Amino acid sequence: MYQHQDWQGQALDLPPGKVVCIGQNYQDHIAEMQSKTAPEALFFIKPATSLVPLAPAFSIPADRGEVHNELELAVLIAKPLKNAGFAEVTEAIWGYGLALDLTLRDVQGRLKQLGRPWEIAKGFDGACPMSPLVPKAQVQHPQQLDFSLLVNGELRQQGNSANMIRGITQLISEMSQHFTLLPGDLVLTGTPAGVGPLQAGDKLSVILADLLKIDSRVEV
């Protein structure tokens, strides 16, 4: 069972909620995916059942084609947000961590070709391995955070939150116009370039500036 934890391993008194995500929030990822863009933000939701601890290991489906990593800065919400302004968003943030937005890329591709929604490629059980969370008081400049993913010791993804198309407070404010965010919900803020397939046995390290370094491995 998943439970939000802080960076010292203590359980947080916030229930695991939905995971509200933004796609196409880094220009280099848009380019690598050759994606079509629009002025409106691309939002989607992973259910609470997608949440699992990132460490010490997480599982990926073995029979649904390629499973791709998408490393993202995650934001934990501690107060309700609906039609929220930037100041309300800042007040409602508990802290920050890293999440893998696991994606069934072959499944997603087929659904896109059919013009159908692709929730089953993004919201399956275990689709959101999540790190412990750092309280916002410990994060001086959340819009200037380096983060990276190493797979088997090789750098696969590297980003900085300064390169977001929509900044953290802006995207959460926009999300709250469509979905009420509740205490315990997580917001995923988009992935930079470097997505690719994961294999059983892969060893992963995720790093958030000088705040977090989490080692994990992939199982089936």
Tab-separated table of C-alpha atoms in Angstrom:
chain	number	residue	atom	x	y	z
A	1	MET	CA	0.000	0.000	0.000
A	2	TYR	CA	1.245	3.481	-0.861
A	3	GLN	CA	1.460	6.240	1.753
A	4	HIS	CA	2.960	9.694	1.307
A	5	GLN	CA	6.266	9.926	3.191
A	6	ASP	CA	8.619	12.778	3.933
A	7	TRP	CA	12.314	12.744	3.094
A	8	GLN	CA	13.091	11.350	6.563
A	9	GLY	CA	10.850	8.326	6.066
A	10	GLN	CA	7.958	9.518	8.212
A	11	ALA	CA	4.400	8.885	7.035
A	12	LEU	CA	2.449	12.056	6.279
A	13	ASP	CA	-1.055	12.666	7.545
A	14	LEU	CA	-2.383	13.169	4.023
A	15	PRO	CA	-4.324	10.471	2.160
A	16	PRO	CA	-3.071	9.271	-1.222
A	17	GLY	CA	-5.240	11.031	-3.763
A	18	LYS	CA	-5.448	11.471	-7.500
A	19	VAL	CA	-2.421	12.454	-9.573
A	20	VAL	CA	-3.130	15.360	-11.903
A	21	CYS	CA	-0.587	15.665	-14.710
A	22	ILE	CA	0.350	18.082	-17.454
A	23	GLY	CA	1.703	16.875	-20.766
A	24	GLN	CA	3.901	18.824	-23.189
A	25	ASN	CA	5.400	21.160	-20.589
A	26	TYR	CA	9.028	20.947	-21.778
A	27	GLN	CA	9.901	21.996	-25.306
A	28	ASP	CA	12.632	19.378	-25.737
A	29	HIS	CA	10.181	16.557	-24.942
A	30	ILE	CA	7.623	17.974	-27.371
A	31	ALA	CA	10.332	17.897	-30.038
A	32	GLU	CA	11.468	14.340	-29.318
A	33	MET	CA	7.889	13.059	-29.475
A	34	GLN	CA	7.065	15.108	-32.592
A	35	SER	CA	3.868	16.095	-30.807
A	36	LYS	CA	1.160	18.457	-31.963
A	37	THR	CA	0.590	21.275	-29.494
A	38	ALA	CA	-2.246	23.658	-28.727
A	39	PRO	CA	-2.594	26.843	-26.665
A	40	GLU	CA	-4.622	24.959	-24.060
A	41	ALA	CA	-2.776	22.898	-21.471
A	42	LEU	CA	-2.888	19.112	-21.841
A	43	PHE	CA	-4.121	17.784	-18.489
A	44	PHE	CA	-4.847	14.189	-17.535
A	45	ILE	CA	-5.340	12.196	-14.331
A	46	LYS	CA	-3.831	9.052	-12.899
A	47	PRO	CA	-5.956	7.441	-10.163
A	48	ALA	CA	-4.697	6.937	-6.617
A	49	THR	CA	-4.308	3.230	-7.440
A	50	SER	CA	-1.448	4.161	-9.778
A	51	LEU	CA	0.690	5.285	-6.823
A	52	VAL	CA	3.418	2.981	-5.526
A	53	PRO	CA	6.659	3.705	-3.657
A	54	LEU	CA	9.575	4.346	-5.993
A	55	ALA	CA	12.012	2.500	-3.730
A	56	PRO	CA	13.282	-0.084	-3.169
A	57	ALA	CA	11.662	-1.448	-6.363
A	58	PHE	CA	8.588	-1.174	-8.551
A	59	SER	CA	6.979	-3.441	-11.133
A	60	ILE	CA	6.129	-2.874	-14.777
A	61	PRO	CA	3.686	-4.849	-16.946
A	62	ALA	CA	5.366	-7.636	-18.905
A	63	ASP	CA	2.798	-8.127	-21.655
A	64	ARG	CA	1.684	-4.691	-22.870
A	65	GLY	CA	4.618	-3.540	-24.967
A	66	GLU	CA	7.229	-0.950	-24.078
A	67	VAL	CA	6.983	0.843	-20.727
A	68	HIS	CA	8.678	4.233	-20.879
A	69	ASN	CA	10.123	6.354	-18.109
A	70	GLU	CA	8.956	9.950	-17.770
A	71	LEU	CA	10.635	11.591	-14.765
A	72	GLU	CA	8.737	14.560	-13.345
A	73	LEU	CA	8.885	17.029	-10.495
A	74	ALA	CA	5.890	16.231	-8.278
A	75	VAL	CA	4.045	18.626	-5.974
A	76	LEU	CA	2.028	17.474	-2.964
A	77	ILE	CA	-1.121	19.463	-2.222
A	78	ALA	CA	-2.130	19.996	1.415
A	79	LYS	CA	-5.196	22.263	1.111
A	80	PRO	CA	-8.235	22.267	-1.190
A	81	LEU	CA	-7.853	24.300	-4.373
A	82	LYS	CA	-10.678	25.331	-6.686
A	83	ASN	CA	-10.403	28.231	-9.128
A	84	ALA	CA	-7.283	29.167	-7.195
A	85	GLY	CA	-5.048	32.177	-7.666
A	86	PHE	CA	-1.271	31.977	-7.507
A	87	ALA	CA	-1.089	32.985	-3.823
A	88	GLU	CA	-3.572	30.267	-2.847
A	89	VAL	CA	-1.570	27.701	-4.790
A	90	THR	CA	1.659	28.632	-3.043
A	91	GLU	CA	-0.049	28.388	0.350
A	92	ALA	CA	-1.540	24.964	-0.461
A	93	ILE	CA	1.726	23.264	-1.466
A	94	TRP	CA	3.133	20.834	1.119
A	95	GLY	CA	6.333	19.977	-0.686
A	96	TYR	CA	8.132	18.460	-3.642
A	97	GLY	CA	9.399	15.090	-4.827
A	98	LEU	CA	10.020	13.088	-7.979
A	99	ALA	CA	7.648	10.727	-9.759
A	100	LEU	CA	7.883	8.404	-12.721
A	101	ASP	CA	4.939	8.882	-15.068
A	102	LEU	CA	5.190	5.352	-16.464
A	103	THR	CA	3.661	5.114	-19.918
A	104	LEU	CA	2.641	2.097	-22.001
A	105	ARG	CA	4.026	3.677	-25.158
A	106	ASP	CA	2.799	1.058	-27.654
A	107	VAL	CA	-0.683	1.143	-26.135
A	108	GLN	CA	-0.704	4.939	-26.131
A	109	GLY	CA	0.387	5.036	-29.773
A	110	ARG	CA	-2.421	2.724	-30.884
A	111	LEU	CA	-5.024	4.710	-28.972
A	112	LYS	CA	-3.778	8.000	-30.429
A	113	GLN	CA	-4.083	6.592	-33.941
A	114	LEU	CA	-7.688	5.662	-33.193
A	115	GLY	CA	-8.417	9.102	-31.743
A	116	ARG	CA	-9.290	7.561	-28.407
A	117	PRO	CA	-8.368	8.649	-24.851
A	118	TRP	CA	-5.199	7.003	-23.530
A	119	GLU	CA	-5.853	6.703	-19.797
A	120	ILE	CA	-5.122	2.966	-19.816
A	121	ALA	CA	-1.597	3.762	-21.049
A	122	LYS	CA	-1.018	6.183	-18.167
A	123	GLY	CA	-3.290	5.204	-15.276
A	124	PHE	CA	-2.745	1.479	-14.827
A	125	ASP	CA	-1.985	0.056	-11.358
A	126	GLY	CA	1.565	1.011	-10.406
A	127	ALA	CA	1.902	3.649	-13.140
A	128	CYS	CA	3.193	6.325	-10.758
A	129	PRO	CA	6.218	5.283	-8.652
A	130	MET	CA	6.691	8.136	-6.188
A	131	SER	CA	9.657	9.307	-4.099
A	132	PRO	CA	9.540	10.673	-0.562
A	133	LEU	CA	8.676	14.364	-0.380
A	134	VAL	CA	10.708	17.350	0.735
A	135	PRO	CA	8.771	20.033	2.669
A	136	LYS	CA	8.534	23.335	0.824
A	137	ALA	CA	10.397	25.160	3.601
A	138	GLN	CA	13.495	23.205	2.544
A	139	VAL	CA	13.144	24.170	-1.137
A	140	GLN	CA	14.315	27.729	-1.679
A	141	HIS	CA	13.737	28.007	-5.426
A	142	PRO	CA	11.253	25.393	-6.682
A	143	GLN	CA	11.257	26.970	-10.134
A	144	GLN	CA	15.030	26.423	-10.442
A	145	LEU	CA	15.406	22.753	-9.527
A	146	ASP	CA	17.687	20.345	-11.358
A	147	PHE	CA	16.442	16.763	-11.555
A	148	SER	CA	17.746	13.682	-13.326
A	149	LEU	CA	17.278	9.972	-13.959
A	150	LEU	CA	20.093	7.453	-14.342
A	151	VAL	CA	19.362	3.986	-15.742
A	152	ASN	CA	22.064	1.391	-15.069
A	153	GLY	CA	24.469	4.200	-14.262
A	154	GLU	CA	23.881	6.123	-17.497
A	155	LEU	CA	22.174	9.515	-17.580
A	156	ARG	CA	18.843	9.196	-19.389
A	157	GLN	CA	16.873	12.289	-18.387
A	158	GLN	CA	18.025	15.652	-17.090
A	159	GLY	CA	15.879	18.719	-16.619
A	160	ASN	CA	15.430	21.925	-14.688
A	161	SER	CA	12.079	23.270	-13.570
A	162	ALA	CA	13.102	26.688	-14.938
A	163	ASN	CA	12.494	25.251	-18.425
A	164	MET	CA	8.811	24.517	-17.879
A	165	ILE	CA	6.508	26.134	-20.418
A	166	ARG	CA	3.950	26.673	-17.658
A	167	GLY	CA	5.466	27.292	-14.221
A	168	ILE	CA	4.400	25.383	-11.124
A	169	THR	CA	1.961	27.908	-9.689
A	170	GLN	CA	0.492	28.735	-13.099
A	171	LEU	CA	-0.192	25.141	-14.082
A	172	ILE	CA	-1.690	24.257	-10.691
A	173	SER	CA	-3.896	27.354	-10.844
A	174	GLU	CA	-5.071	26.303	-14.313
A	175	MET	CA	-5.661	22.723	-13.148
A	176	SER	CA	-7.849	24.000	-10.325
A	177	GLN	CA	-10.158	25.651	-12.866
A	178	HIS	CA	-11.043	22.154	-14.142
A	179	PHE	CA	-10.493	19.789	-11.193
A	180	THR	CA	-10.802	20.542	-7.498
A	181	LEU	CA	-7.500	19.551	-5.908
A	182	LEU	CA	-7.776	17.993	-2.472
A	183	PRO	CA	-5.311	17.393	0.375
A	184	GLY	CA	-3.160	14.415	-0.570
A	185	ASP	CA	-3.425	14.965	-4.321
A	186	LEU	CA	-0.218	15.103	-6.332
A	187	VAL	CA	0.532	17.322	-9.310
A	188	LEU	CA	3.031	16.122	-11.924
A	189	THR	CA	4.612	19.022	-13.776
A	190	GLY	CA	5.804	17.478	-17.046
A	191	THR	CA	8.847	15.597	-18.294
A	192	PRO	CA	11.936	16.745	-20.189
A	193	ALA	CA	13.483	14.862	-23.106
A	194	GLY	CA	14.993	11.425	-22.623
A	195	VAL	CA	11.997	9.122	-22.326
A	196	GLY	CA	12.705	5.513	-23.202
A	197	PRO	CA	11.905	1.880	-22.431
A	198	LEU	CA	12.544	0.259	-19.072
A	199	GLN	CA	13.456	-3.410	-18.684
A	200	ALA	CA	13.158	-5.832	-15.791
A	201	GLY	CA	16.397	-5.706	-13.831
A	202	ASP	CA	17.199	-2.076	-14.653
A	203	LYS	CA	18.757	-0.135	-11.780
A	204	LEU	CA	17.563	3.427	-11.442
A	205	SER	CA	18.694	6.501	-9.553
A	206	VAL	CA	16.591	9.668	-9.377
A	207	ILE	CA	18.115	12.887	-8.098
A	208	LEU	CA	16.399	16.132	-7.090
A	209	ALA	CA	19.028	18.893	-6.828
A	210	ASP	CA	20.888	18.374	-3.543
A	211	LEU	CA	17.669	17.400	-1.766
A	212	LEU	CA	16.979	13.769	-2.727
A	213	LYS	CA	18.761	10.798	-4.239
A	214	ILE	CA	16.682	7.619	-4.494
A	215	ASP	CA	17.903	4.278	-5.820
A	216	SER	CA	15.433	1.744	-7.184
A	217	ARG	CA	15.143	-1.203	-9.535
A	218	VAL	CA	12.631	-2.447	-12.058
A	219	GLU	CA	10.771	-5.723	-11.574
A	220	VAL	CA	8.039	-7.526	-13.518
